[in-house]
């Protein structure tokens, strides 16, 4: 289903039933705008999380996109039901709204980091989310590089119920992003995670591997003519 404000409760319940029958993840846009929150109040007299719970949308096999316009009460309900959140903070920051990772994490919600319409650079997304988290908490140690990296890897795999993702170990998928830290703007390297999150960028990506198949090497896409794709 697209979103809580564009789908009637009956449709959402049917989607819930279908997901249960198929044994699959259910995902939808959630609490994206103040207008959405106001509409749910007007129509149903409920907050976004109350409405989602009423429609059967909350639970450990549910991944909600954004959740930016949520109250503390909403977040407590998401945490209590084990519902996951996908947080692409940069696209909302461009619109003047702050939805930092730290707010969801402090509420006890498993939160993954994703990109959205703007600046599809995962490292840039982590850095922006870290800065927003520090501003939200008013503390330098909020939204640390290591917390954000875990959110982008292990937390995402957990949200998808995929223990084979987000980790490098036997039995996991050989999906790897390899960054080259031997560059002037990344020196000195005392902590690779901190250096990559606070100083790195998409241009530092040296190799991409998908299921053991190398698709990017030394920054070059190997599976097609990149310039031809951009021209088209």
Coordinates of N, CA and C in Angstrom, one line a residue:
X1 N 0.8 -1.2 0.0 CA 0.0 0.0 0.0 C 0.9 1.3 0.0
X2 N 0.4 2.3 -0.6 CA 1.2 3.5 -0.8 C 1.5 4.2 0.5
X3 N 0.4 4.6 1.2 CA 0.6 5.3 2.5 C -0.7 5.3 3.3
X4 N -0.5 5.7 4.6 CA -1.7 5.6 5.5 C -2.8 6.6 5.1
X5 N -2.4 7.7 4.5 CA -3.5 8.7 4.2 C -4.1 8.5 2.8
X6 N -3.5 7.6 2.0 CA -4.1 7.4 0.6 C -4.8 6.0 0.5
X7 N -4.8 5.2 1.6 CA -5.5 3.9 1.6 C -6.5 3.8 2.7
X8 N -7.7 3.3 2.4 CA -8.7 3.2 3.4 C -8.3 2.0 4.3
X9 N -8.9 2.0 5.5 CA -8.6 0.9 6.5 C -8.8 -0.5 5.9
X10 N -9.9 -0.6 5.1 CA -10.2 -1.9 4.5 C -9.1 -2.4 3.6
X11 N -8.6 -1.5 2.8 CA -7.5 -1.9 1.9 C -6.2 -2.3 2.7
X12 N -5.9 -1.5 3.7 CA -4.8 -1.8 4.5 C -4.9 -3.2 5.2
X13 N -6.1 -3.5 5.7 CA -6.3 -4.8 6.4 C -6.1 -5.9 5.4
X14 N -6.6 -5.7 4.1 CA -6.4 -6.7 3.1 C -4.9 -6.9 2.8
X15 N -4.2 -5.8 2.7 CA -2.7 -5.9 2.5 C -2.1 -6.7 3.7
X16 N -2.5 -6.4 4.9 CA -2.0 -7.1 6.1 C -2.2 -8.6 5.9
X17 N -3.4 -8.9 5.5 CA -3.8 -10.4 5.4 C -3.0 -11.0 4.3
X18 N -2.8 -10.3 3.2 CA -2.0 -10.8 2.1 C -0.5 -11.1 2.5
X19 N 0.0 -10.1 3.2 CA 1.4 -10.2 3.7 C 1.5 -11.4 4.6
X20 N 0.5 -11.6 5.5 CA 0.6 -12.8 6.4 C 0.5 -14.1 5.7
X21 N -0.4 -14.1 4.7 CA -0.6 -15.3 3.9 C 0.7 -15.7 3.1
X22 N 1.4 -14.7 2.6 CA 2.6 -14.9 1.8 C 3.8 -15.0 2.7
X23 N 3.7 -14.6 3.9 CA 4.9 -14.7 4.8 C 5.9 -13.6 4.4
X24 N 5.5 -12.5 4.0 CA 6.4 -11.5 3.5 C 6.3 -10.2 4.3
X25 N 7.3 -9.3 4.1 CA 7.4 -8.0 4.7 C 6.3 -7.1 4.1
X26 N 5.7 -6.2 5.0 CA 4.8 -5.2 4.6 C 5.4 -3.9 4.8
X27 N 5.4 -3.0 3.8 CA 6.0 -1.7 3.9 C 5.1 -0.6 3.3
X28 N 5.1 0.6 3.9 CA 4.3 1.7 3.4 C 4.9 3.0 3.8
X29 N 4.5 4.1 3.1 CA 4.9 5.4 3.6 C 4.1 5.8 4.8
X30 N 4.7 6.5 5.8 CA 4.1 6.7 7.1 C 4.5 8.0 7.7
X31 N 3.4 8.8 8.0 CA 3.6 10.1 8.7 C 4.7 11.0 8.0
X32 N 4.5 11.2 6.7 CA 5.4 12.0 5.9 C 5.3 13.5 6.1
X33 N 4.0 13.9 6.3 CA 3.8 15.4 6.3 C 2.8 15.7 7.4
X34 N 2.8 17.0 7.8 CA 1.8 17.5 8.8 C 0.4 17.3 8.2
X35 N 0.2 17.5 6.9 CA -1.1 17.4 6.3 C -1.6 15.9 6.4
X36 N -0.8 15.0 6.3 CA -1.2 13.6 6.5 C -1.7 13.3 7.9
X37 N -0.9 13.9 8.9 CA -1.3 13.7 10.3 C -2.7 14.4 10.6
X38 N -2.9 15.6 10.0 CA -4.1 16.3 10.2 C -5.3 15.6 9.5
X39 N -5.0 15.0 8.4 CA -6.1 14.2 7.7 C -6.6 13.0 8.5
X40 N -5.6 12.3 9.1 CA -6.0 11.1 9.9 C -6.7 11.5 11.1
X41 N -6.4 12.7 11.7 CA -7.1 13.2 12.9 C -8.5 13.5 12.5
X42 N -8.6 14.2 11.3 CA -10.0 14.7 10.9 C -10.9 13.5 10.5
X43 N -10.3 12.5 9.8 CA -11.1 11.4 9.3 C -11.4 10.4 10.4
X44 N -10.4 10.0 11.2 CA -10.6 8.9 12.1 C -10.3 9.3 13.6
X45 N -9.9 10.5 13.9 CA -9.7 10.9 15.2 C -8.5 10.1 15.9
X46 N -7.5 9.8 15.0 CA -6.4 9.0 15.5 C -5.1 9.6 15.0
X47 N -4.0 9.4 15.8 CA -2.7 9.7 15.3 C -2.2 8.7 14.3
X48 N -1.1 9.0 13.6 CA -0.6 8.0 12.5 C -0.4 6.6 13.1
X49 N 0.2 6.5 14.2 CA 0.5 5.1 14.7 C -0.8 4.4 15.2
X50 N -1.7 5.2 15.8 CA -2.9 4.7 16.3 C -3.7 4.1 15.1
X51 N -3.8 4.9 14.0 CA -4.5 4.5 12.8 C -3.8 3.3 12.2
X52 N -2.5 3.3 12.1 CA -1.8 2.1 11.6 C -2.0 0.8 12.4
X53 N -2.1 1.0 13.7 CA -2.4 -0.1 14.6 C -3.8 -0.6 14.4
X54 N -4.7 0.3 14.3 CA -6.1 0.0 14.0 C -6.3 -0.7 12.7
X55 N -5.5 -0.4 11.7 CA -5.6 -1.1 10.4 C -4.7 -2.3 10.3
X56 N -4.0 -2.7 11.4 CA -3.2 -3.9 11.4 C -1.9 -3.7 10.7
X57 N -1.4 -2.5 10.7 CA -0.1 -2.2 10.0 C 1.1 -2.3 10.8
X58 N 1.0 -2.5 12.1 CA 2.2 -2.5 13.0 C 2.6 -3.9 13.3
X59 N 4.0 -4.1 13.6 CA 4.5 -5.4 14.0 C 5.9 -5.6 13.5
X60 N 6.5 -6.7 13.9 CA 7.9 -7.0 13.5 C 8.2 -7.2 12.1
X61 N 7.1 -7.5 11.3 CA 7.3 -7.7 9.9 C 6.8 -6.5 9.0
X62 N 6.9 -5.3 9.7 CA 6.4 -4.1 9.0 C 7.6 -3.1 9.0
X63 N 7.8 -2.5 7.8 CA 8.8 -1.5 7.7 C 8.2 -0.2 7.2
X64 N 8.2 0.8 8.0 CA 7.6 2.1 7.7 C 8.6 3.1 7.2
X65 N 8.3 3.7 6.0 CA 9.2 4.7 5.4 C 8.9 6.0 6.0
X66 N 10.0 6.7 6.5 CA 10.0 8.1 7.0 C 9.6 8.2 8.4
X67 N 8.3 8.2 8.7 CA 7.8 8.4 10.1 C 8.3 9.7 10.7
X68 N 8.4 10.7 9.8 CA 9.0 12.0 10.2 C 8.1 12.9 11.1
X69 N 6.8 12.8 10.8 CA 5.8 13.7 11.6 C 5.1 12.9 12.7
X70 N 5.9 12.3 13.5 CA 5.4 11.5 14.6 C 5.6 12.1 16.0
X71 N 4.6 11.9 16.8 CA 4.8 12.4 18.2 C 5.5 11.3 19.0
X72 N 5.9 11.7 20.2 CA 6.6 10.7 21.1 C 5.6 9.5 21.4
X73 N 4.3 9.8 21.5 CA 3.4 8.7 21.7 C 3.4 7.8 20.5
X74 N 3.4 8.3 19.3 CA 3.5 7.5 18.1 C 4.8 6.6 18.2
X75 N 5.9 7.2 18.5 CA 7.1 6.4 18.5 C 7.1 5.3 19.6
X76 N 6.5 5.6 20.7 CA 6.4 4.5 21.8 C 5.5 3.4 21.3
X77 N 4.5 3.6 20.5 CA 3.7 2.6 20.0 C 4.4 1.7 18.9
X78 N 5.2 2.4 18.1 CA 6.0 1.7 17.1 C 7.1 0.8 17.8
X79 N 7.7 1.3 18.9 CA 8.7 0.5 19.6 C 8.0 -0.7 20.3
X80 N 6.8 -0.4 20.9 CA 6.2 -1.5 21.6 C 5.7 -2.7 20.7
X81 N 5.5 -2.4 19.5 CA 5.0 -3.4 18.5 C 6.2 -4.0 17.7
X82 N 7.4 -3.5 17.9 CA 8.5 -4.0 17.2 C 8.5 -3.6 15.7
X83 N 7.9 -2.5 15.4 CA 7.8 -2.1 14.0 C 9.1 -1.4 13.6
X84 N 9.6 -1.6 12.4 CA 10.8 -1.0 11.9 C 10.6 0.3 11.2
X85 N 11.6 1.2 11.1 CA 11.5 2.4 10.4 C 12.7 2.5 9.4
X86 N 12.4 3.0 8.2 CA 13.5 3.3 7.2 C 13.6 4.8 7.2
X87 N 14.8 5.3 7.5 CA 15.0 6.7 7.7 C 16.0 7.4 6.7
X88 N 15.4 8.1 5.7 CA 16.2 8.9 4.7 C 16.1 10.3 5.1
X89 N 17.0 10.8 6.0 CA 16.8 12.1 6.6 C 17.1 13.3 5.6
X90 N 18.0 13.0 4.7 CA 18.5 14.1 3.8 C 17.4 14.7 3.0
X91 N 16.5 13.9 2.4 CA 15.5 14.5 1.6 C 14.5 15.4 2.4
X92 N 14.3 15.0 3.6 CA 13.4 15.9 4.5 C 14.2 17.1 4.9
X93 N 15.5 17.0 5.2 CA 16.2 18.2 5.6 C 16.2 19.2 4.5
X94 N 16.2 18.8 3.2 CA 16.1 19.7 2.1 C 14.8 20.5 2.1
X95 N 13.8 19.9 2.7 CA 12.5 20.6 2.8 C 12.3 21.3 4.1
X96 N 13.4 21.4 4.9 CA 13.3 22.2 6.2 C 12.8 21.4 7.3
X97 N 12.8 20.1 7.3 CA 12.3 19.3 8.4 C 13.4 18.3 8.8
X98 N 13.6 18.2 10.1 CA 14.6 17.3 10.7 C 14.0 16.0 11.2
X99 N 14.4 14.9 10.7 CA 13.9 13.6 11.2 C 15.2 12.7 11.5
X100 N 15.9 13.0 12.6 CA 17.2 12.4 12.8 C 17.0 11.0 13.3
X101 N 18.0 10.2 12.9 CA 18.1 8.8 13.4 C 18.0 8.7 14.9
X102 N 18.7 9.6 15.6 CA 18.8 9.5 17.0 C 17.5 9.5 17.7
X103 N 16.5 10.2 17.1 CA 15.2 10.3 17.8 C 14.5 8.9 17.8
X104 N 14.6 8.2 16.7 CA 14.0 6.9 16.6 C 14.8 5.9 17.4
X105 N 16.1 6.0 17.4 CA 16.9 5.0 18.1 C 16.7 5.2 19.7
X106 N 16.6 6.5 20.1 CA 16.4 6.7 21.5 C 15.0 6.2 22.0
X107 N 14.1 6.1 21.1 CA 12.7 5.6 21.4 C 12.7 4.1 21.4
X108 N 13.8 3.4 21.0 CA 13.9 2.0 21.1 C 13.4 1.3 19.8
X109 N 13.4 2.0 18.7 CA 12.9 1.5 17.4 C 14.1 1.1 16.5
X110 N 14.0 -0.1 16.0 CA 15.0 -0.6 15.0 C 14.9 0.3 13.8
X111 N 16.0 1.1 13.5 CA 15.9 2.1 12.5 C 17.1 1.8 11.5
X112 N 16.7 1.7 10.2 CA 17.7 1.6 9.1 C 17.8 2.9 8.4
X113 N 18.9 3.1 7.7 CA 19.2 4.3 7.0 C 19.1 4.0 5.5
X114 N 18.4 4.9 4.8 CA 18.2 4.7 3.4 C 18.4 6.1 2.7
X115 N 18.6 6.0 1.3 CA 18.5 7.2 0.5 C 17.1 7.4 -0.1
X116 N 16.9 8.6 -0.5 CA 15.6 8.8 -1.1 C 15.8 9.6 -2.5
X117 N 15.0 10.5 -2.8 CA 15.0 11.2 -4.1 C 16.3 12.0 -4.3
X118 N 16.9 12.5 -3.3 CA 18.0 13.4 -3.5 C 19.3 12.9 -3.0
X119 N 20.4 13.1 -3.8 CA 21.7 12.7 -3.4 C 21.9 11.3 -3.0
X120 N 21.8 10.4 -4.0 CA 21.8 8.9 -3.6 C 23.2 8.5 -3.3
X121 N 23.7 9.1 -2.2 CA 25.1 8.8 -1.7 C 24.9 8.3 -0.3
X122 N 25.2 7.0 0.0 CA 24.9 6.5 1.3 C 25.8 7.1 2.3
X123 N 27.0 7.4 2.0 CA 27.9 8.0 3.0 C 27.5 9.4 3.3
X124 N 27.1 10.1 2.3 CA 26.5 11.5 2.6 C 25.3 11.4 3.4
X125 N 24.4 10.4 3.2 CA 23.2 10.2 4.0 C 23.6 10.0 5.5
X126 N 24.6 9.1 5.7 CA 25.0 8.9 7.1 C 25.5 10.1 7.8
X127 N 26.3 10.9 7.0 CA 26.9 12.1 7.6 C 25.8 13.1 7.9
X128 N 24.9 13.4 7.0 CA 23.8 14.3 7.3 C 22.9 13.8 8.4
X129 N 22.7 12.5 8.5 CA 21.9 12.0 9.6 C 22.6 12.1 10.9
X130 N 23.9 12.0 10.9 CA 24.7 12.1 12.1 C 24.6 13.6 12.6
X131 N 24.8 14.5 11.7 CA 24.7 15.9 12.1 C 23.4 16.3 12.7
X132 N 22.3 15.8 12.0 CA 21.0 16.1 12.5 C 20.7 15.5 13.9
X133 N 21.3 14.3 14.1 CA 21.1 13.6 15.3 C 21.8 14.4 16.5
X134 N 23.0 14.9 16.2 CA 23.7 15.7 17.2 C 23.0 17.0 17.5
X135 N 22.4 17.6 16.5 CA 21.6 18.8 16.8 C 20.4 18.5 17.6
X136 N 19.7 17.4 17.3 CA 18.5 17.0 18.0 C 18.8 16.8 19.5
X137 N 19.9 16.0 19.7 CA 20.2 15.7 21.1 C 21.0 16.8 21.8
X138 N 21.6 17.7 21.1 CA 22.4 18.7 21.7 C 23.7 18.1 22.3
X139 N 24.1 17.0 21.7 CA 25.3 16.3 22.3 C 26.1 15.8 21.2
X140 N 27.5 15.9 21.3 CA 28.4 15.5 20.3 C 28.4 14.0 20.1
X141 N 28.1 13.2 21.2 CA 28.2 11.8 21.1 C 26.9 11.1 20.6
X142 N 25.9 11.9 20.2 CA 24.7 11.3 19.6 C 24.9 11.1 18.1
X143 N 24.3 10.0 17.6 CA 24.5 9.7 16.2 C 26.0 9.5 15.8
X144 N 26.6 8.6 16.5 CA 28.0 8.4 16.2 C 28.2 7.6 14.9
X145 N 29.4 7.7 14.3 CA 29.7 7.0 13.1 C 29.4 5.5 13.1
X146 N 29.8 4.9 14.3 CA 29.6 3.5 14.4 C 28.1 3.1 14.5
X147 N 27.4 3.9 15.2 CA 25.9 3.7 15.3 C 25.3 3.8 13.9
X148 N 25.7 4.8 13.2 CA 25.1 5.1 11.9 C 25.5 3.9 10.9
X149 N 26.7 3.5 11.0 CA 27.1 2.4 10.1 C 26.4 1.1 10.4
X150 N 26.1 0.9 11.7 CA 25.3 -0.3 12.1 C 23.9 -0.1 11.6
X151 N 23.3 1.1 11.7 CA 22.0 1.3 11.2 C 21.9 1.0 9.7
X152 N 22.9 1.4 8.9 CA 22.9 1.2 7.5 C 23.2 -0.2 7.0
X153 N 23.6 -1.0 8.0 CA 24.0 -2.4 7.6 C 23.1 -3.4 8.4
X154 N 23.5 -3.7 9.6 CA 22.8 -4.7 10.4 C 21.4 -4.4 10.7
X155 N 21.1 -3.1 11.0 CA 19.7 -2.7 11.3 C 18.8 -2.9 10.1
X156 N 19.3 -2.6 8.9 CA 18.6 -2.8 7.7 C 18.3 -4.2 7.4
X157 N 19.3 -5.1 7.6 CA 19.1 -6.5 7.5 C 18.1 -7.0 8.4
X158 N 18.1 -6.5 9.7 CA 17.2 -6.9 10.7 C 15.7 -6.5 10.3
X159 N 15.6 -5.3 9.8 CA 14.3 -4.8 9.4 C 13.7 -5.7 8.3
X160 N 14.5 -6.2 7.4 CA 14.1 -7.1 6.3 C 14.0 -8.5 6.7
X161 N 14.3 -8.8 8.0 CA 14.3 -10.2 8.4 C 15.3 -11.0 7.6
X162 N 16.5 -10.4 7.3 CA 17.5 -11.0 6.5 C 18.8 -11.0 7.3
X163 N 19.0 -12.1 8.1 CA 20.3 -12.1 8.9 C 21.5 -12.4 8.0
X164 N 21.3 -12.7 6.7 CA 22.4 -12.9 5.8 C 22.8 -11.6 5.1
X165 N 22.2 -10.4 5.5 CA 22.6 -9.1 5.0 C 23.2 -8.3 6.1
X166 N 24.1 -7.3 5.7 CA 24.6 -6.3 6.6 C 25.8 -6.8 7.4
X167 N 26.4 -7.9 7.1 CA 27.5 -8.4 7.8 C 28.5 -9.2 6.9
X168 N 29.7 -9.2 7.3 CA 30.7 -10.0 6.5 C 31.1 -11.2 7.4
X169 N 30.5 -12.4 7.0 CA 30.8 -13.6 7.7 C 30.3 -14.8 6.8
X170 N 30.7 -16.0 7.2 CA 30.3 -17.2 6.5 C 28.8 -17.3 6.5
X171 N 28.2 -17.6 5.3 CA 26.8 -17.7 5.2 C 26.0 -16.5 4.8
X172 N 26.7 -15.3 4.9 CA 26.0 -14.1 4.5 C 26.2 -13.9 3.0
X173 N 25.4 -13.1 2.4 CA 25.5 -12.7 1.0 C 26.8 -11.9 0.8
X174 N 27.5 -12.2 -0.3 CA 28.7 -11.5 -0.7 C 28.3 -10.2 -1.4
X175 N 27.6 -9.3 -0.6 CA 27.3 -8.0 -1.1 C 28.2 -7.0 -0.4
X176 N 29.1 -6.4 -1.1 CA 30.1 -5.5 -0.5 C 30.3 -4.2 -1.2
X177 N 30.5 -3.1 -0.4 CA 30.9 -1.9 -0.9 C 32.3 -1.7 -0.3
X178 N 33.3 -1.4 -1.2 CA 34.7 -1.3 -0.8 C 35.1 0.2 -1.1
X179 N 35.5 0.9 0.0 CA 35.9 2.3 -0.2 C 37.4 2.4 0.0
X180 N 38.0 3.2 -0.9 CA 39.5 3.5 -0.8 C 39.7 4.6 0.1
X181 N 40.4 4.4 1.2 CA 40.7 5.4 2.2 C 42.1 6.0 2.0
X182 N 42.8 5.5 1.1 CA 44.2 6.0 0.9 C 44.1 7.3 -0.1
X183 N 43.5 8.3 0.5 CA 43.4 9.6 -0.2 C 43.6 10.7 0.7
X184 N 44.1 11.8 0.2 CA 44.5 13.0 1.1 C 43.4 13.4 2.0
X185 N 42.2 13.5 1.5 CA 41.1 14.1 2.4 C 40.7 13.1 3.5
X186 N 41.2 11.9 3.4 CA 40.8 10.9 4.5 C 41.9 10.6 5.4
X187 N 43.0 11.3 5.3 CA 44.1 11.1 6.2 C 44.0 12.0 7.5
X188 N 44.6 11.6 8.6 CA 45.1 10.2 8.9 C 44.0 9.3 9.3
X189 N 44.2 8.0 9.0 CA 43.1 7.0 9.3 C 43.4 6.3 10.6
X190 N 42.8 6.9 11.7 CA 42.9 6.2 13.0 C 41.7 5.3 13.2
X191 N 40.5 5.6 12.7 CA 39.3 4.8 12.8 C 38.7 4.8 11.4
X192 N 38.7 3.7 10.6 CA 38.2 3.7 9.3 C 36.7 4.1 9.2
X193 N 35.9 3.7 10.2 CA 34.5 4.0 10.1 C 34.3 5.5 10.3
X194 N 34.9 6.1 11.3 CA 34.8 7.5 11.5 C 35.3 8.3 10.3
X195 N 36.4 7.9 9.7 CA 36.9 8.6 8.6 C 36.0 8.6 7.4
X196 N 35.4 7.4 7.1 CA 34.5 7.3 6.0 C 33.2 8.1 6.2
X197 N 32.6 8.0 7.4 CA 31.4 8.7 7.6 C 31.5 10.2 7.6
X198 N 32.6 10.7 8.3 CA 32.7 12.2 8.5 C 33.5 12.8 7.4
X199 N 34.3 12.1 6.6 CA 35.1 12.7 5.6 C 34.9 12.1 4.2
X200 N 34.3 11.0 4.1 CA 34.2 10.3 2.8 C 33.1 10.8 1.9
X201 N 33.0 10.2 0.7 CA 31.9 10.5 -0.2 C 31.8 9.4 -1.3
X202 N 30.8 9.5 -2.1 CA 30.6 8.5 -3.1 C 31.8 8.3 -4.0
X203 N 32.6 9.4 -4.3 CA 33.8 9.2 -5.1 C 34.8 8.3 -4.6
X204 N 34.8 8.0 -3.3 CA 35.7 7.1 -2.7 C 35.4 5.6 -2.9
X205 N 34.2 5.3 -3.5 CA 33.8 4.0 -3.7 C 34.7 3.3 -4.8
X206 N 35.4 2.3 -4.4 CA 36.4 1.6 -5.3 C 35.8 0.4 -6.0
X207 N 35.0 -0.4 -5.2 CA 34.4 -1.6 -5.7 C 33.1 -1.9 -5.2
X208 N 32.2 -2.5 -6.0 CA 30.9 -2.9 -5.6 C 30.8 -4.4 -6.0
X209 N 30.4 -5.2 -5.1 CA 30.2 -6.6 -5.3 C 28.8 -7.0 -5.0
X210 N 28.1 -7.7 -5.9 CA 26.7 -8.2 -5.6 C 26.7 -9.7 -5.8
X211 N 26.4 -10.4 -4.7 CA 26.4 -11.9 -4.7 C 27.7 -12.4 -5.2
X212 N 28.8 -11.8 -4.9 CA 30.1 -12.3 -5.3 C 30.5 -11.8 -6.6
X213 N 29.7 -11.1 -7.4 CA 30.0 -10.7 -8.7 C 30.4 -9.2 -8.7
X214 N 31.6 -8.9 -9.1 CA 32.1 -7.5 -9.1 C 31.4 -6.7 -10.2
X215 N 30.7 -5.7 -9.9 CA 30.0 -4.9 -10.9 C 30.6 -3.5 -11.0
X216 N 31.4 -3.0 -10.0 CA 32.1 -1.8 -10.1 C 33.6 -2.1 -9.7
X217 N 34.5 -1.7 -10.5 CA 35.9 -1.8 -10.1 C 36.7 -0.5 -10.4
X218 N 37.4 -0.1 -9.4 CA 38.2 1.2 -9.5 C 37.2 2.3 -10.0
X219 N 36.0 2.3 -9.5 CA 35.1 3.4 -9.8 C 34.4 3.3 -11.1
X220 N 34.7 2.2 -11.9 CA 34.1 2.0 -13.2 C 33.0 0.9 -13.2
X221 N 31.9 1.2 -13.8 CA 30.8 0.2 -13.9 C 31.1 -0.7 -15.0
X222 N 31.1 -2.0 -14.7 CA 31.6 -3.0 -15.6 C 30.6 -3.7 -16.5
X223 N 29.3 -3.5 -16.2 CA 28.2 -4.2 -16.8 C 27.6 -3.5 -18.0
X224 N 27.9 -2.2 -18.2 CA 27.4 -1.5 -19.3 C 28.2 -0.3 -19.6
X225 N 28.0 0.4 -20.7 CA 28.7 1.6 -21.0 C 28.1 2.8 -20.3
X226 N 28.7 3.2 -19.2 CA 28.1 4.2 -18.3 C 27.8 5.5 -19.0
X227 N 28.7 6.0 -19.9 CA 28.4 7.2 -20.6 C 27.2 7.1 -21.5
X228 N 27.1 5.9 -22.2 CA 25.9 5.7 -23.1 C 24.6 5.7 -22.3
X229 N 24.7 5.1 -21.1 CA 23.5 5.0 -20.2 C 23.1 6.5 -19.8
X230 N 24.0 7.3 -19.4 CA 23.7 8.7 -19.0 C 23.2 9.5 -20.2
X231 N 23.8 9.3 -21.4 CA 23.3 10.0 -22.6 C 21.9 9.7 -22.9
X232 N 21.6 8.3 -22.8 CA 20.2 7.9 -23.1 C 19.2 8.4 -22.1

